[in-house]
């Protein structure tokens, strides 16, 4: 379960490794009560301190892991080092491997049109027992359309996943998860940003050396200036 909390810019981050994170997720699924994980980077910590409603999402999460090398540097500078970066883009494939072994059911929500479906195909090619029970990319602005919100909820409730990945981008994915995770009754949810696109090969991830020196944000800026 979650480890010692380290306060970075007001956000209380669990000091856990990737392996400890996976053990915690396994425990959440076994517990079978709706909860979600958060994964702050520098931008998120800034937003946390400016937006009280957004901050509540982080305060109420079951697990908070560090997603960003600069946050690791800050923790070390403050004398409270964190064990390891656990970025969503690294974690999601490992959660899929866990689901493949354990028989967990997955649902992919969000991403650009076709990304979640393409990610599903890629994962099914490499993980023969994986159960991806649904994918859906809601239209732009769906969060303001009650009929579409009900459609999304119906799809997820019908599929009954154990794990829900939400790729709507920040802060939309955080706001949506906080508002609906209890109603959907999915044991474990997490926001995954553009991870569906990474898995599908639609968006190329930064080289490993750029990830290690904290320049992944710069790579994203070059790849998608918008």
XYZ file of N, CA and C in Angstrom:
678
model
N 0.839 -1.191 0.000
C 0.000 0.000 0.000
C 0.883 1.252 0.000
N 0.287 2.452 -0.226
C 1.072 3.669 -0.343
C 2.066 3.850 0.799
N 3.214 4.467 0.464
C 4.281 4.595 1.435
C 4.305 5.954 2.102
N 5.468 6.338 2.623
C 5.667 7.611 3.288
C 5.318 8.753 2.335
N 4.656 9.787 2.866
C 4.280 10.941 2.056
C 5.377 12.008 2.106
N 5.727 12.531 0.932
C 6.697 13.607 0.822
C 5.969 14.836 0.267
N 6.059 15.965 0.972
C 5.355 17.181 0.557
C 6.235 17.980 -0.396
N 5.778 18.103 -1.644
C 6.469 18.904 -2.652
C 5.493 19.960 -3.162
N 5.739 21.206 -2.801
C 4.868 22.293 -3.247
C 3.436 22.150 -2.803
N 3.217 21.502 -1.670
C 1.866 21.304 -1.153
C 1.245 19.974 -1.526
N 1.779 19.325 -2.558
C 1.253 18.024 -2.989
C 1.946 16.914 -2.191
N 1.158 16.058 -1.576
C 1.704 14.968 -0.764
C 1.885 13.741 -1.657
N 3.143 13.418 -1.958
C 3.500 12.363 -2.904
C 3.955 11.120 -2.159
N 3.438 9.961 -2.556
C 3.862 8.704 -1.943
C 5.266 8.355 -2.411
N 6.139 8.039 -1.483
C 7.531 7.712 -1.802
C 7.631 6.222 -2.113
N 7.292 5.874 -3.350
C 7.228 4.467 -3.762
C 7.975 4.260 -5.070
N 8.386 3.029 -5.300
C 9.007 2.637 -6.559
C 7.927 2.196 -7.543
N 8.345 1.904 -8.763
C 7.422 1.363 -9.757
C 6.831 0.042 -9.273
N 7.667 -0.848 -8.745
C 7.175 -2.146 -8.279
C 6.199 -1.987 -7.124
N 6.484 -1.063 -6.220
C 5.574 -0.821 -5.087
C 4.245 -0.235 -5.568
N 4.308 0.568 -6.612
C 3.087 1.125 -7.194
C 2.207 0.017 -7.757
N 2.824 -0.926 -8.461
C 2.065 -2.038 -9.033
C 1.442 -2.904 -7.929
N 2.163 -3.105 -6.844
C 1.612 -3.866 -5.718
C 0.407 -3.137 -5.130
N 0.520 -1.801 -5.007
C -0.596 -1.013 -4.491
C -1.812 -1.114 -5.405
N -1.603 -1.040 -6.719
C -2.712 -1.137 -7.672
C -3.383 -2.506 -7.569
N -2.577 -3.533 -7.439
C -3.133 -4.877 -7.261
C -4.027 -4.919 -6.015
N -3.585 -4.249 -4.956
C -4.383 -4.191 -3.736
C -5.680 -3.426 -3.920
N -5.637 -2.339 -4.685
C -6.849 -1.563 -4.937
C -7.888 -2.387 -5.702
N -7.418 -3.118 -6.701
C -8.353 -3.952 -7.484
C -8.957 -5.038 -6.591
N -8.125 -5.637 -5.756
C -8.619 -6.688 -4.854
C -9.628 -6.127 -3.855
N -9.415 -4.889 -3.413
C -10.323 -4.261 -2.444
C -11.694 -4.001 -3.056
N -11.713 -3.723 -4.384
C -12.958 -3.579 -5.146
C -13.824 -2.419 -4.658
N -13.179 -1.295 -4.316
C -13.898 -0.067 -4.005
C -13.309 1.033 -4.877
N -14.146 1.893 -5.465
C -13.632 2.865 -6.437
C -12.611 3.826 -5.840
N -11.466 3.922 -6.513
C -10.435 4.869 -6.114
C -9.637 5.259 -7.351
N -8.770 6.252 -7.203
C -7.958 6.678 -8.343
C -6.568 7.077 -7.882
N -5.640 7.080 -8.833
C -4.251 7.448 -8.607
C -3.954 8.792 -9.255
N -3.061 9.563 -8.665
C -2.622 10.831 -9.238
C -1.122 10.764 -9.523
N -0.668 11.579 -10.477
C 0.750 11.536 -10.857
C 1.223 12.935 -11.267
N 1.594 13.761 -10.270
C 1.944 15.156 -10.545
C 3.313 15.360 -11.185
N 3.363 16.347 -12.081
C 4.623 16.882 -12.587
C 4.691 18.354 -12.173
N 5.655 19.101 -12.656
C 5.810 20.498 -12.243
C 4.571 21.317 -12.582
N 4.046 21.156 -13.797
C 2.866 21.913 -14.216
C 1.681 21.630 -13.298
N 1.521 20.371 -12.927
C 0.419 19.984 -12.042
C 0.574 20.634 -10.671
N 1.794 20.667 -10.139
C 2.025 21.260 -8.818
C 1.710 22.756 -8.838
N 2.068 23.431 -9.929
C 1.726 24.851 -10.069
C 0.211 25.022 -10.098
N -0.472 24.190 -10.890
C -1.930 24.280 -10.978
C -2.588 23.957 -9.634
N -2.009 22.994 -8.916
C -2.525 22.611 -7.607
C -2.608 23.824 -6.679
N -1.607 24.676 -6.734
C -1.544 25.828 -5.839
C -2.378 27.017 -6.315
N -2.866 26.941 -7.550
C -3.668 28.048 -8.089
C -5.166 27.727 -8.152
N -5.504 26.447 -8.173
C -6.887 26.026 -8.425
C -7.330 25.090 -7.297
N -8.140 25.618 -6.374
C -8.540 24.832 -5.205
C -9.377 23.624 -5.611
N -10.234 23.780 -6.612
C -11.058 22.650 -7.052
C -10.186 21.551 -7.637
N -9.207 21.931 -8.426
C -8.274 20.963 -8.992
C -7.481 20.280 -7.880
N -7.080 21.054 -6.864
C -6.293 20.503 -5.763
C -7.051 19.411 -5.017
N -8.363 19.530 -4.940
C -9.149 18.509 -4.228
C -8.993 17.139 -4.873
N -8.858 17.115 -6.192
C -8.634 15.839 -6.886
C -7.387 15.161 -6.341
N -6.327 15.919 -6.160
C -5.083 15.343 -5.650
C -5.186 14.983 -4.173
N -5.888 15.798 -3.417
C -6.028 15.529 -1.989
C -6.822 14.254 -1.719
N -7.724 13.898 -2.619
C -8.622 12.761 -2.397
C -8.166 11.469 -3.073
N -7.048 11.494 -3.793
C -6.562 10.295 -4.473
C -6.035 9.250 -3.498
N -6.130 7.983 -3.899
C -5.673 6.879 -3.046
C -4.163 6.702 -3.104
N -3.539 7.149 -4.198
C -2.107 6.994 -4.390
C -1.615 8.147 -5.247
N -0.480 8.741 -4.848
C 0.102 9.850 -5.606
C 1.559 9.528 -5.881
N 1.931 9.405 -7.158
C 3.306 9.063 -7.531
C 3.892 10.169 -8.388
N 5.211 10.317 -8.347
C 5.856 11.423 -9.039
C 5.994 11.130 -10.535
N 5.568 12.088 -11.361
C 5.655 11.958 -12.816
C 6.417 13.164 -13.352
N 7.729 13.094 -13.309
C 8.519 14.214 -13.799
C 9.856 14.293 -13.095
N 10.927 14.255 -13.876
C 12.268 14.310 -13.305
C 12.523 15.584 -12.509
N 12.065 16.771 -12.948
C 12.291 17.971 -12.137
C 11.712 17.880 -10.729
N 10.606 17.160 -10.569
C 10.032 16.990 -9.224
C 10.959 16.126 -8.371
N 11.590 15.124 -8.995
C 12.594 14.329 -8.280
C 13.741 15.211 -7.814
N 14.204 16.094 -8.701
C 15.291 17.011 -8.338
C 14.876 17.896 -7.164
N 13.654 18.426 -7.223
C 13.166 19.305 -6.158
C 13.119 18.567 -4.826
N 12.648 17.315 -4.857
C 12.575 16.525 -3.631
C 13.967 16.318 -3.031
N 14.942 16.046 -3.893
C 16.318 15.854 -3.425
C 16.880 17.161 -2.850
N 16.620 18.267 -3.521
C 17.102 19.578 -3.069
C 16.521 19.932 -1.706
N 15.279 19.545 -1.468
C 14.604 19.849 -0.205
C 14.983 18.887 0.913
N 15.816 17.895 0.596
C 16.253 16.945 1.612
C 15.267 15.836 1.889
N 14.303 15.666 0.981
C 13.310 14.589 1.127
C 13.258 13.796 -0.176
N 14.325 13.100 -0.521
C 14.399 12.443 -1.838
C 13.314 11.394 -2.037
N 12.818 11.342 -3.264
C 11.857 10.317 -3.672
C 12.606 9.160 -4.319
N 12.087 7.950 -4.144
C 12.792 6.752 -4.603
C 12.932 6.687 -6.117
N 11.857 7.062 -6.833
C 11.854 6.773 -8.273
C 10.741 7.551 -8.968
N 10.980 7.955 -10.209
C 9.924 8.518 -11.043
C 9.021 7.387 -11.519
N 7.710 7.594 -11.409
C 6.746 6.587 -11.869
C 5.811 7.286 -12.856
N 6.315 7.547 -14.050
C 5.513 8.275 -15.031
C 4.382 7.399 -15.563
N 3.275 8.058 -15.889
C 2.126 7.317 -16.403
C 2.445 6.543 -17.661
N 3.277 7.122 -18.523
C 3.597 6.459 -19.790
C 4.436 5.201 -19.587
N 5.205 5.146 -18.489
C 5.942 3.928 -18.145
C 5.057 2.953 -17.373
N 4.167 3.506 -16.548
C 3.335 2.671 -15.679
C 2.251 1.925 -16.440
N 1.606 2.586 -17.398
C 0.469 1.967 -18.081
C 0.834 0.620 -18.727
N 1.938 0.521 -19.497
C 2.279 -0.796 -20.054
C 2.504 -1.864 -18.985
N 3.072 -1.451 -17.849
C 3.306 -2.411 -16.772
C 1.991 -2.829 -16.110
N 1.047 -1.910 -16.006
C -0.276 -2.265 -15.486
C -0.973 -3.217 -16.453
N -0.781 -3.002 -17.748
C -1.357 -3.906 -18.749
C -0.757 -5.309 -18.615
N 0.541 -5.379 -18.351
C 1.174 -6.683 -18.130
C 0.606 -7.349 -16.875
N 0.400 -6.553 -15.821
C -0.211 -7.071 -14.594
C -1.614 -7.586 -14.877
N -2.387 -6.807 -15.628
C -3.750 -7.215 -15.975
C -3.750 -8.492 -16.804
N -2.775 -8.616 -17.681
C -2.646 -9.810 -18.513
C -2.432 -11.059 -17.654
N -1.619 -10.912 -16.599
C -1.343 -12.037 -15.698
C -2.526 -12.342 -14.776
N -3.180 -11.287 -14.306
C -4.198 -11.443 -13.267
C -5.621 -11.582 -13.812
N -5.792 -11.312 -15.099
C -7.135 -11.400 -15.676
C -7.990 -10.173 -15.431
N -7.375 -9.036 -15.100
C -8.131 -7.810 -14.885
C -8.699 -7.311 -16.219
N -9.862 -6.688 -16.137
C -10.491 -6.093 -17.318
C -10.161 -4.595 -17.378
N -9.821 -4.131 -18.589
C -9.396 -2.743 -18.797
C -10.369 -2.010 -19.712
N -10.518 -0.706 -19.467
C -11.289 0.167 -20.363
C -10.431 1.382 -20.661
N -10.363 1.760 -21.963
C -9.588 2.918 -22.399
C -10.552 4.023 -22.812
N -10.537 5.146 -22.101
C -11.395 6.287 -22.421
C -10.537 7.466 -22.845
N -10.870 8.062 -24.001
C -10.184 9.273 -24.424
C -9.167 9.034 -25.519
N -8.222 9.971 -25.616
C -7.263 9.936 -26.714
C -7.876 10.543 -27.962
N -7.044 10.835 -28.932
C -7.571 11.330 -30.204
C -8.286 10.182 -30.921
N -9.178 10.488 -31.869
C -9.939 9.425 -32.525
C -9.048 8.314 -33.072
N -9.350 7.086 -32.698
C -8.614 5.922 -33.176
C -7.433 5.516 -32.325
N -6.982 6.385 -31.423
C -5.777 6.082 -30.645
C -5.993 4.936 -29.673
N -7.092 4.959 -28.936
C -7.355 3.893 -27.965
C -7.547 2.548 -28.669
N -8.245 2.559 -29.813
C -8.439 1.319 -30.576
C -7.099 0.784 -31.072
N -6.241 1.682 -31.574
C -4.929 1.254 -32.069
C -4.062 0.733 -30.928
N -4.134 1.374 -29.761
C -3.388 0.900 -28.594
C -3.877 -0.482 -28.176
N -5.174 -0.691 -28.232
C -5.757 -1.996 -27.895
C -5.204 -3.088 -28.809
N -5.155 -2.812 -30.106
C -4.637 -3.790 -31.070
C -3.173 -4.108 -30.785
N -2.377 -3.075 -30.528
C -0.954 -3.274 -30.228
C -0.766 -4.149 -28.993
N -1.520 -3.848 -27.955
C -1.379 -4.596 -26.704
C -1.848 -6.039 -26.865
N -2.902 -6.255 -27.633
C -3.414 -7.613 -27.840
C -2.431 -8.461 -28.654
N -1.594 -7.802 -29.443
C -0.578 -8.541 -30.203
C 0.525 -9.078 -29.297
N 0.839 -8.344 -28.240
C 1.953 -8.734 -27.368
C 1.518 -9.407 -26.074
N 0.296 -9.134 -25.624
C -0.213 -9.709 -24.372
C -1.444 -10.550 -24.713
N -1.243 -11.819 -24.891
C -2.263 -12.698 -25.480
C -3.503 -12.883 -24.611
N -3.374 -12.674 -23.303
C -4.522 -12.885 -22.417
C -5.158 -11.587 -21.933
N -4.731 -10.467 -22.478
C -5.238 -9.189 -21.988
C -6.719 -9.021 -22.335
N -7.465 -8.446 -21.401
C -8.903 -8.243 -21.571
C -9.204 -6.751 -21.598
N -9.220 -6.179 -22.776
C -9.591 -4.768 -22.935
C -11.060 -4.767 -23.349
N -11.932 -4.470 -22.387
C -13.369 -4.686 -22.580
C -14.077 -3.485 -23.187
N -13.344 -2.413 -23.443
C -13.967 -1.263 -24.088
C -12.984 -0.150 -24.371
N -13.235 0.572 -25.466
C -12.491 1.791 -25.782
C -13.511 2.808 -26.283
N -13.257 4.068 -25.967
C -14.161 5.107 -26.474
C -13.474 6.461 -26.422
N -13.524 7.188 -27.545
C -13.010 8.549 -27.629
C -14.197 9.494 -27.742
N -14.616 10.101 -26.649
C -15.777 10.995 -26.716
C -15.473 12.240 -27.533
N -16.489 12.852 -28.117
C -16.263 14.049 -28.939
C -15.790 15.229 -28.105
N -15.128 16.163 -28.764
C -14.645 17.371 -28.094
C -15.806 18.108 -27.440
N -15.610 18.526 -26.194
C -16.654 19.242 -25.471
C -17.696 18.353 -24.834
N -17.467 17.040 -24.813
C -18.478 16.114 -24.277
C -18.820 16.400 -22.817
N -17.856 17.002 -22.091
C -18.086 17.240 -20.662
C -19.190 18.271 -20.409
N -19.619 18.973 -21.467
C -20.708 19.942 -21.350
C -22.017 19.410 -21.938
N -22.024 18.159 -22.361
C -23.182 17.546 -23.012
C -23.699 16.415 -22.119
N -24.824 16.637 -21.461
C -25.336 15.661 -20.504
C -25.631 14.319 -21.150
N -26.162 14.335 -22.353
C -26.468 13.079 -23.041
C -25.182 12.291 -23.311
N -24.127 12.994 -23.705
C -22.864 12.314 -23.983
C -22.194 11.833 -22.694
N -22.322 12.595 -21.634
C -21.805 12.150 -20.339
C -22.494 10.856 -19.903
N -23.795 10.788 -20.120
C -24.538 9.578 -19.772
C -24.140 8.414 -20.671
N -23.857 8.710 -21.938
C -23.399 7.679 -22.869
C -22.063 7.088 -22.418
N -21.131 7.963 -22.024
C -19.826 7.503 -21.547
C -19.996 6.633 -20.309
N -20.789 7.106 -19.366
C -21.002 6.348 -18.129
C -21.636 4.993 -18.415
N -22.589 4.966 -19.331
C -23.270 3.703 -19.677
C -22.290 2.697 -20.277
N -21.432 3.169 -21.163
C -20.450 2.276 -21.789
C -19.531 1.638 -20.737
N -19.078 2.449 -19.798
C -18.147 1.941 -18.794
C -18.856 1.012 -17.816
N -20.039 1.404 -17.370
C -20.789 0.555 -16.429
C -21.122 -0.795 -17.062
N -21.485 -0.785 -18.329
C -21.826 -2.031 -19.021
C -20.607 -2.948 -19.146
N -19.450 -2.354 -19.401
C -18.224 -3.146 -19.576
C -17.689 -3.698 -18.250
N -17.969 -3.005 -17.148
C -17.533 -3.423 -15.806
C -16.023 -3.699 -15.722
N -15.201 -2.720 -16.076
C -13.758 -2.938 -15.986
C -13.267 -2.920 -14.542
N -12.097 -3.509 -14.336
C -11.407 -3.411 -13.053
C -10.516 -2.170 -13.009
N -10.040 -1.763 -14.193
C -9.123 -0.633 -14.303
C -9.577 0.264 -15.449
N -9.619 1.575 -15.191
C -10.028 2.548 -16.197
C -8.888 3.533 -16.434
N -8.414 3.589 -17.682
C -7.417 4.571 -18.089
C -8.142 5.713 -18.795
N -7.857 6.954 -18.377
C -8.557 8.122 -18.915
C -7.542 9.058 -19.556
N -7.604 9.182 -20.874
C -6.667 10.016 -21.617
C -7.337 11.246 -22.184
N -7.709 12.181 -21.327
C -8.397 13.395 -21.761
C -7.532 14.638 -21.621
N -6.324 14.475 -21.084
C -5.461 15.621 -20.855
C -5.834 16.364 -19.587
N -4.838 17.028 -18.993
C -5.083 17.793 -17.765
C -5.583 19.205 -18.126
N -6.527 19.756 -17.332
C -7.117 19.177 -16.117
C -8.414 18.414 -16.357
N -8.801 18.240 -17.638
C -10.098 17.626 -17.917
C -10.197 16.220 -17.348
N -9.135 15.402 -17.537
C -9.227 14.020 -17.065
C -9.338 13.956 -15.540
N -8.622 14.862 -14.860
C -8.701 14.886 -13.399
C -10.094 15.277 -12.928
N -10.663 16.309 -13.546
C -12.003 16.761 -13.168
C -13.041 15.669 -13.417
N -12.918 14.996 -14.539
C -13.895 13.956 -14.883
C -13.769 12.766 -13.939
N -12.553 12.320 -13.665
C -12.370 11.169 -12.770
C -12.932 11.474 -11.388
N -12.593 12.642 -10.857
C -13.071 12.988 -9.506
C -14.592 13.021 -9.454
N -15.218 13.532 -10.497
C -16.675 13.678 -10.486
C -17.405 12.353 -10.653
N -16.818 11.417 -11.441
C -17.584 10.226 -11.822
C -17.060 8.895 -11.286
N -15.889 8.854 -10.647
C -15.323 7.545 -10.299
C -16.198 6.766 -9.311
N -16.857 7.463 -8.398
C -17.720 6.751 -7.443
C -18.937 6.160 -8.144
N -19.546 6.945 -9.012
C -20.726 6.477 -9.745
C -20.402 5.283 -10.634
N -19.253 5.305 -11.275
C -18.881 4.234 -12.205
C -18.494 2.948 -11.481
N -18.048 3.089 -10.218
C -17.726 1.925 -9.378
C -16.604 1.063 -9.962
N -15.648 1.701 -10.655
C -14.467 0.991 -11.153
C -13.431 0.965 -10.022
N -12.885 -0.200 -9.687
C -11.948 -0.265 -8.565
C -10.762 0.690 -8.653
N -10.197 0.868 -9.864
C -8.998 1.714 -9.987
C -9.039 2.507 -11.281
N -8.866 3.832 -11.167
C -8.824 4.719 -12.330
C -7.567 5.572 -12.266
N -7.076 5.962 -13.442
C -5.951 6.898 -13.487
C -5.961 7.674 -14.795
N -5.537 8.944 -14.722
C -5.380 9.746 -15.921
C -4.076 9.394 -16.617
N -4.107 9.259 -17.940
C -2.925 8.780 -18.672
C -2.465 9.723 -19.778
N -3.078 10.896 -19.909
C -2.618 11.857 -20.913
C -2.610 11.292 -22.319
N -1.433 11.334 -22.980
C -1.319 10.878 -24.368
C -0.754 9.454 -24.462
N -0.878 8.682 -23.398
C -0.268 7.353 -23.391
C -0.864 6.427 -24.449
N -2.144 6.547 -24.749
C -2.713 5.712 -25.823
C -1.975 5.976 -27.132
N -1.692 7.250 -27.397
C -0.981 7.618 -28.623
C 0.447 7.069 -28.622
N 1.099 7.077 -27.462
C 2.446 6.503 -27.369
C 2.421 5.011 -27.694
N 1.493 4.288 -27.063
C 1.409 2.838 -27.268
C 1.100 2.523 -28.729
N 0.200 3.313 -29.312
C -0.218 3.078 -30.696
C 0.849 3.488 -31.706
N 1.817 4.277 -31.268
C 2.839 4.770 -32.193
C 2.409 5.997 -32.966
N 1.307 6.612 -32.568
C 0.817 7.818 -33.241
C 1.681 9.021 -32.865
N 2.095 9.069 -31.610
C 2.993 10.111 -31.109
C 4.262 9.430 -30.615
N 5.408 9.953 -31.034
C 6.678 9.363 -30.620
C 7.117 9.951 -29.290
N 7.480 9.087 -28.362
C 7.934 9.547 -27.054
C 9.387 10.005 -27.126
N 9.757 10.882 -26.196
C 11.123 11.406 -26.153
C 12.121 10.279 -25.973
N 13.335 10.427 -26.545
C 14.390 9.440 -26.299
C 14.655 9.295 -24.808
N 15.134 8.117 -24.418
C 15.347 7.834 -23.001
C 16.265 8.857 -22.340
N 17.297 9.321 -23.061
C 18.228 10.268 -22.428
C 17.529 11.574 -22.100
N 16.568 11.996 -22.936
C 15.832 13.231 -22.662
C 14.903 13.045 -21.470
N 14.324 11.855 -21.342
C 13.481 11.566 -20.185
C 14.304 11.658 -18.900
N 15.530 11.107 -18.934
C 16.357 11.054 -17.729
C 16.841 12.430 -17.285
N 17.062 13.340 -18.240
C 17.565 14.662 -17.857
C 16.445 15.692 -17.738
N 15.196 15.235 -17.755
C 14.071 16.122 -17.513
C 13.649 16.966 -18.686
N 13.933 16.519 -19.912
C 13.588 17.300 -21.097
C 12.450 16.689 -21.913
N 11.715 15.768 -21.319
C 10.614 15.161 -22.070
C 9.580 16.211 -22.453
N 9.345 17.206 -21.597
C 8.398 18.278 -21.911
C 8.830 19.038 -23.168
N 10.152 19.235 -23.323
C 10.668 19.968 -24.482
C 10.454 19.169 -25.762
N 10.641 17.860 -25.668
C 10.391 16.978 -26.811
C 8.923 17.057 -27.228
N 8.013 17.006 -26.245
C 6.583 17.114 -26.547
C 6.276 18.440 -27.222
N 6.915 19.501 -26.745
C 6.696 20.831 -27.326
C 7.145 20.857 -28.778
N 8.264 20.210 -29.076
C 8.763 20.161 -30.459
C 7.849 19.320 -31.345
N 7.365 18.191 -30.806
C 6.529 17.289 -31.595
C 5.138 17.869 -31.845
N 4.584 18.536 -30.803
C 3.227 19.071 -30.914
C 3.185 20.467 -30.306
N 3.624 21.486 -31.050
C 3.696 22.851 -30.514
C 2.355 23.364 -29.994
N 1.250 22.876 -30.565
C -0.066 23.346 -30.106
C -0.343 22.953 -28.677
